[in-house]
Short mmCIF file of C-alpha atoms in Angstrom, two decimals:
data_model
loop_
_atom_site.label_atom_id
_atom_site.label_comp_id
_atom_site.label_asym_id
_atom_site.label_seq_id
_atom_site.Cartn_x
_atom_site.Cartn_y
_atom_site.Cartn_z
CA MET A 20 9.01 -12.22 -10.42
CA ARG A 21 5.96 -10.30 -11.08
CA LEU A 22 4.70 -8.23 -8.15
CA LEU A 23 1.41 -5.97 -8.01
CA PHE A 24 0.78 -3.38 -5.39
CA LEU A 25 -2.79 -2.32 -5.27
CA GLY A 26 -3.59 0.97 -3.21
CA ASP A 27 -5.46 1.97 -0.47
CA MET A 28 -9.11 -0.08 -0.40
CA VAL A 29 -11.50 2.30 0.88
CA GLY A 30 -15.02 1.21 2.22
CA LYS A 31 -17.04 -2.11 1.37
CA THR A 32 -17.05 -0.59 -2.54
CA GLY A 33 -13.39 -0.62 -2.76
CA ARG A 34 -12.38 -3.91 -1.06
CA THR A 35 -15.40 -5.92 -3.17
CA ALA A 36 -14.24 -4.73 -6.17
CA VAL A 37 -10.73 -5.86 -5.07
CA TRP A 38 -11.91 -9.37 -3.76
CA ASP A 39 -13.59 -10.00 -6.99
CA ARG A 40 -10.93 -9.14 -9.26
CA LEU A 41 -7.43 -10.04 -7.92
CA PRO A 42 -8.21 -14.24 -8.11
CA GLY A 43 -8.55 -13.50 -11.87
CA LEU A 44 -5.74 -10.86 -11.82
CA ILE A 45 -3.16 -13.29 -10.38
CA SER A 46 -3.95 -16.07 -12.78
CA ASP A 47 -4.04 -13.95 -16.09
CA LEU A 48 -1.07 -11.79 -15.12
CA LYS A 49 0.76 -14.94 -13.77
CA LEU A 50 1.38 -12.92 -10.44
CA ASP A 51 3.98 -14.22 -8.31
CA PHE A 52 3.13 -11.92 -5.10
CA VAL A 53 0.82 -9.57 -4.56
CA ILE A 54 0.58 -6.24 -1.77
CA VAL A 55 -2.51 -4.68 -0.66
CA ASN A 56 -2.64 -1.59 1.27
CA GLY A 57 -5.69 -2.16 3.37
CA GLU A 58 -5.94 0.76 6.41
CA ASN A 59 -9.13 2.45 5.10
CA ALA A 60 -11.20 -1.33 4.44
CA ALA A 61 -13.56 -1.15 7.14
CA GLY A 62 -15.89 1.97 6.68
CA GLY A 63 -13.05 3.75 5.20
CA PHE A 64 -11.56 3.50 8.68
CA GLY A 65 -9.46 0.89 9.87
CA ILE A 66 -9.09 -2.98 8.99
CA THR A 67 -11.23 -5.77 10.65
CA GLU A 68 -9.66 -9.26 10.84
CA ASP A 69 -12.12 -10.43 8.88
CA ILE A 70 -11.31 -8.16 6.09
CA PHE A 71 -7.79 -8.84 6.49
CA LEU A 72 -8.49 -12.44 6.06
CA GLU A 73 -10.97 -12.53 3.03
CA THR A 74 -8.21 -9.94 1.00
CA ILE A 75 -6.09 -12.71 1.66
CA ASN A 76 -8.03 -15.68 0.82
CA ALA A 77 -8.62 -13.38 -2.55
CA GLY A 78 -4.90 -13.61 -3.47
CA ALA A 79 -3.41 -11.19 -1.10
CA ASP A 80 0.11 -12.09 -0.06
CA VAL A 81 0.62 -8.82 2.46
CA VAL A 82 -2.18 -6.29 3.22
CA THR A 83 -0.38 -3.37 4.67
CA THR A 84 -1.72 -0.12 6.36
CA GLY A 85 -0.50 3.19 7.73
CA ASN A 86 -2.08 5.77 9.84
CA HIS A 87 -5.59 4.57 10.44
CA VAL A 88 -4.20 1.06 11.35
CA TRP A 89 -6.26 1.42 14.49
CA ASP A 90 -9.07 2.76 14.08
CA GLN A 91 -11.37 -0.79 14.38
CA LYS A 92 -10.30 -1.46 18.47
CA GLU A 93 -9.88 -4.96 17.22
CA ALA A 94 -6.76 -4.24 15.19
CA VAL A 95 -4.93 -4.15 18.53
CA ALA A 96 -5.63 -7.88 18.73
CA PHE A 97 -4.95 -9.48 15.78
CA ALA A 98 -2.36 -7.50 14.50
CA GLY A 99 -0.24 -10.02 16.48
CA ARG A 100 -0.97 -12.91 15.66
CA ASN A 101 -1.11 -12.62 12.17
CA ASP A 102 2.14 -12.38 10.38
CA GLN A 103 0.73 -11.21 6.63
CA PHE A 104 -0.80 -8.01 8.41
CA LEU A 105 1.95 -5.04 8.85
CA ARG A 106 1.72 -1.73 10.08
CA PRO A 107 4.41 0.50 9.90
CA ALA A 108 7.65 -0.48 11.82
CA ASN A 109 8.22 2.61 12.91
CA TYR A 110 6.01 2.77 15.49
CA PRO A 111 7.94 2.37 19.05
CA GLN A 112 8.94 -0.68 20.41
CA GLY A 113 6.04 -2.32 22.13
CA THR A 114 3.57 -1.67 19.82
CA PRO A 115 1.65 -4.86 18.46
CA GLY A 116 2.12 -6.27 15.59
CA ARG A 117 5.27 -5.93 13.47
CA GLY A 118 6.65 -3.47 10.84
CA SER A 119 8.17 -5.54 8.01
CA GLY A 120 8.61 -9.58 7.40
CA LEU A 121 9.62 -12.18 4.93
CA PHE A 122 7.27 -14.49 2.53
CA TYR A 123 7.72 -16.63 0.08
CA ALA A 124 6.34 -15.83 -3.35
CA ARG A 125 4.46 -18.28 -5.90
CA ASN A 126 8.14 -18.57 -7.63
CA GLY A 127 9.99 -19.46 -4.39
CA ALA A 128 11.77 -15.81 -4.30
CA ARG A 129 12.14 -14.45 -0.84
CA VAL A 130 10.44 -11.26 -0.70
CA LEU A 131 10.83 -8.53 2.38
CA VAL A 132 7.80 -6.49 2.77
CA ALA A 133 8.50 -3.35 5.07
CA ASN A 134 5.89 -0.66 5.73
CA VAL A 135 6.54 2.50 6.86
CA MET A 136 4.79 5.41 7.78
CA GLY A 137 6.56 9.58 6.80
CA ARG A 138 5.95 12.34 9.47
CA VAL A 139 5.33 15.24 7.43
CA PHE A 140 1.69 16.57 8.00
CA MET A 141 1.26 12.94 9.50
CA HIS A 142 -0.46 12.11 12.71
CA PRO A 143 0.40 10.57 14.57
CA GLU A 144 4.63 11.29 14.68
CA LEU A 145 6.26 8.45 14.65
CA ASP A 146 9.88 7.43 14.83
CA ASP A 147 12.44 8.49 11.91
CA PRO A 148 11.51 6.19 8.99
CA PHE A 149 14.90 6.63 7.27
CA LYS A 150 16.35 4.72 10.81
CA ALA A 151 13.75 2.50 10.67
CA ALA A 152 14.61 1.32 7.02
CA GLU A 153 18.12 1.42 7.50
CA THR A 154 17.63 -1.44 10.10
CA ILE A 155 15.24 -3.15 8.05
CA LEU A 156 17.45 -3.20 4.72
CA ASP A 157 20.81 -3.88 7.97
CA ALA A 158 18.88 -6.99 9.12
CA CYS A 159 17.82 -8.73 5.56
CA PRO A 160 20.41 -7.28 2.82
CA LEU A 161 19.08 -7.62 -0.36
CA LYS A 162 20.33 -10.48 -2.31
CA GLU A 163 21.47 -11.35 0.86
CA GLN A 164 18.44 -13.05 3.03
CA ALA A 165 15.89 -11.17 0.91
CA ASP A 166 15.34 -11.85 -3.44
CA ALA A 167 13.73 -8.63 -3.03
CA ILE A 168 12.94 -6.00 -1.08
CA ILE A 169 9.45 -3.81 -0.63
CA PHE A 170 8.96 -0.81 0.88
CA ASP A 171 5.12 0.98 1.34
CA PHE A 172 5.99 4.26 2.70
CA HIS A 173 3.11 5.64 3.87
CA ALA A 174 3.15 9.49 3.89
CA GLU A 175 1.76 12.69 2.97
CA ALA A 176 4.11 14.61 1.54
CA THR A 177 5.88 13.72 -2.23
CA SER A 178 8.57 15.05 -1.31
CA GLU A 179 9.38 13.07 1.44
CA LYS A 180 8.74 10.18 -0.67
CA GLN A 181 11.06 10.98 -3.17
CA CYS A 182 13.90 11.58 -0.56
CA PHE A 183 13.05 8.17 1.04
CA GLY A 184 13.36 6.36 -2.78
CA HIS A 185 16.67 7.77 -3.15
CA PHE A 186 17.24 6.57 0.52
CA VAL A 187 17.24 3.01 -0.23
CA ASP A 188 17.79 3.16 -4.14
CA GLY A 189 19.73 0.42 -5.40
CA ARG A 190 18.91 -1.69 -1.71
CA ALA A 191 15.52 -1.92 -2.62
CA SER A 192 13.53 -3.52 -5.51
CA PHE A 193 9.99 -1.32 -4.95
CA VAL A 194 9.21 2.00 -3.39
CA VAL A 195 5.77 3.11 -3.45
CA GLY A 196 3.59 5.64 -1.48
CA THR A 197 0.53 5.38 -0.19
CA HIS A 198 -1.98 7.75 2.47
CA THR A 199 -3.34 10.20 -0.56
CA HIS A 200 -5.69 8.16 -2.26
CA VAL A 201 -5.12 9.72 -5.46
CA PRO A 202 -2.33 7.85 -8.40
CA THR A 203 0.84 10.00 -10.01
CA ALA A 204 2.21 9.66 -13.06
CA ASP A 205 5.71 9.83 -11.68
CA HIS A 206 6.89 5.67 -12.43
CA GLN A 207 10.01 5.35 -12.62
CA ILE A 208 13.25 3.41 -12.10
CA LEU A 209 15.38 5.25 -9.86
CA ASN A 210 19.34 5.56 -11.39
CA GLY A 211 19.87 2.55 -8.87
CA GLY A 212 17.70 0.39 -9.86
CA THR A 213 14.55 0.66 -7.12
CA ALA A 214 11.32 1.44 -8.86
CA TYR A 215 9.66 4.07 -7.70
CA LEU A 216 5.88 5.62 -7.79
CA SER A 217 4.97 8.26 -5.05
CA ASP A 218 1.16 7.14 -4.77
CA ALA A 219 -0.57 4.70 -6.30
CA GLY A 220 -3.83 5.89 -5.28
CA MET A 221 -6.46 4.08 -4.05
CA CYS A 222 -9.09 0.74 -4.84
CA GLY A 223 -12.60 2.72 -3.87
CA ASP A 224 -15.34 4.65 -5.84
CA TYR A 225 -13.57 7.81 -7.30
CA ASP A 226 -16.66 10.26 -7.75
CA SER A 227 -15.94 11.05 -3.86
CA SER A 228 -13.28 12.94 -1.98
CA LEU A 229 -10.88 10.15 -1.59
CA GLY A 230 -13.06 7.69 -1.22
CA MET A 231 -15.80 9.40 1.19
CA ASP A 232 -18.85 10.43 0.14
CA LYS A 233 -18.03 14.11 -1.26
CA GLU A 234 -20.94 16.33 0.64
CA GLU A 235 -19.65 16.20 4.28
CA PRO A 236 -16.43 17.15 2.85
CA LEU A 237 -17.43 19.46 0.59
CA ASN A 238 -19.63 20.90 3.28
CA ARG A 239 -16.93 21.28 6.02
CA PHE A 240 -14.61 23.42 3.04
CA ILE A 241 -17.28 25.37 2.55
CA SER A 242 -18.76 25.71 6.19
CA LYS A 243 -16.03 25.53 8.72
CA MET A 244 -18.72 23.26 10.34
CA PRO A 245 -19.22 19.54 10.48
CA LYS A 246 -23.60 18.11 9.38
CA GLY A 247 -22.34 14.94 10.20
CA ARG A 248 -19.71 11.75 9.79
CA MET A 249 -17.35 11.18 7.34
CA GLU A 250 -19.00 8.11 5.32
CA ALA A 251 -17.05 6.21 2.66
CA ALA A 252 -18.45 6.34 -0.93
CA THR A 253 -20.58 3.22 -2.34
CA GLY A 254 -20.74 3.66 -5.89
CA PRO A 255 -18.83 1.68 -8.29
CA ALA A 256 -14.79 1.55 -7.63
CA THR A 257 -11.78 1.66 -9.45
CA ILE A 258 -8.73 -0.49 -8.55
CA CYS A 259 -5.71 1.12 -8.51
CA GLY A 260 -2.35 0.14 -8.47
CA VAL A 261 1.13 -0.46 -10.27
CA GLY A 262 3.07 -3.64 -11.27
CA VAL A 263 6.73 -4.24 -11.19
CA GLU A 264 8.80 -6.51 -12.32
CA ILE A 265 11.92 -7.49 -10.19
CA SER A 266 15.36 -9.38 -11.82
CA ASP A 267 15.63 -13.08 -10.32
CA ALA A 268 19.58 -12.13 -11.35
CA THR A 269 20.04 -8.52 -9.58
CA GLY A 270 16.69 -8.37 -6.55
CA LEU A 271 16.48 -5.32 -8.78
CA ALA A 272 13.18 -3.54 -10.95
CA GLU A 273 13.31 -4.21 -14.66
CA LYS A 274 10.11 -2.48 -15.36
CA ILE A 275 6.85 -0.59 -13.91
CA ALA A 276 3.60 0.85 -15.18
CA PRO A 277 0.23 0.98 -13.22
CA LEU A 278 -2.58 -0.64 -13.18
CA ARG A 279 -6.15 0.49 -13.55
CA LEU A 280 -9.21 -1.57 -14.11
CA GLY A 281 -12.64 0.99 -13.40
CA PRO A 282 -15.22 3.15 -14.39
CA ARG A 283 -13.68 6.13 -13.62
CA LEU A 284 -9.95 6.22 -14.65
CA SER A 285 -8.46 5.39 -17.78
CA GLU A 286 -8.00 1.19 -17.45
CA THR A 287 -4.80 0.29 -18.30
CA ILE A 288 -2.43 -2.81 -17.35
CA PRO A 289 1.03 -2.73 -17.54
CA GLU A 290 1.98 -3.40 -21.32
CA PHE A 291 4.25 -5.86 -20.23
CA TRP A 292 2.48 -8.05 -18.75
CA ARG A 293 -0.58 -8.46 -21.80
#
């Protein structure tokens, strides 16, 4: 199975770049399944239902989120009526929406996608992500109820992300980190066969501070005083993500490599998809 994960869409420039390029990527690379993190798609803070639906229409099979999931008030309402929209699974019981789901890939494979949020340097501090993952895996084991299992681990600390990867190694197909908006270079297949990347990066303007116009963040570092609101940067976006090939026989990863398309970072498409 060929899976593509795209990191956090930031603002209009990030989301429109994904919408423009994703249909062609699905066709050209013969992708079976696509996941996009959309939690910063609405002006850098949260996501609206229209943006979510447009992302699905562009070809995403699932849209994941993170700590900004509720920044747009309408998300509380639409989270419960859209199965392809995931919020972190370790929110308390009774939170609108859901944190995981079983979906069908274009090749017919059953794909379990789970969205979990870390707790180190993260707000709000949610329930134990490791316990949440254990519950998800117990309910839908790899190669029993699911042909592939993907975790979007939305977290700040790379140590927490790495430990989470080792925790589910051999029981999940792929663990990808989101939240920091900076792509890491540690893509690998862990000892048990789980593909891992600490952070997929963002889909947004990299002439910025994490996708936000750089002037106000820079001012706050220097003066310690806000001058205005944070605004999403509006320059040309670079799409950042990661491609994974998953064995149909074992549900574990066989190949992993970054995908980057745009003006700022060196463009790369996984060699095994060329």
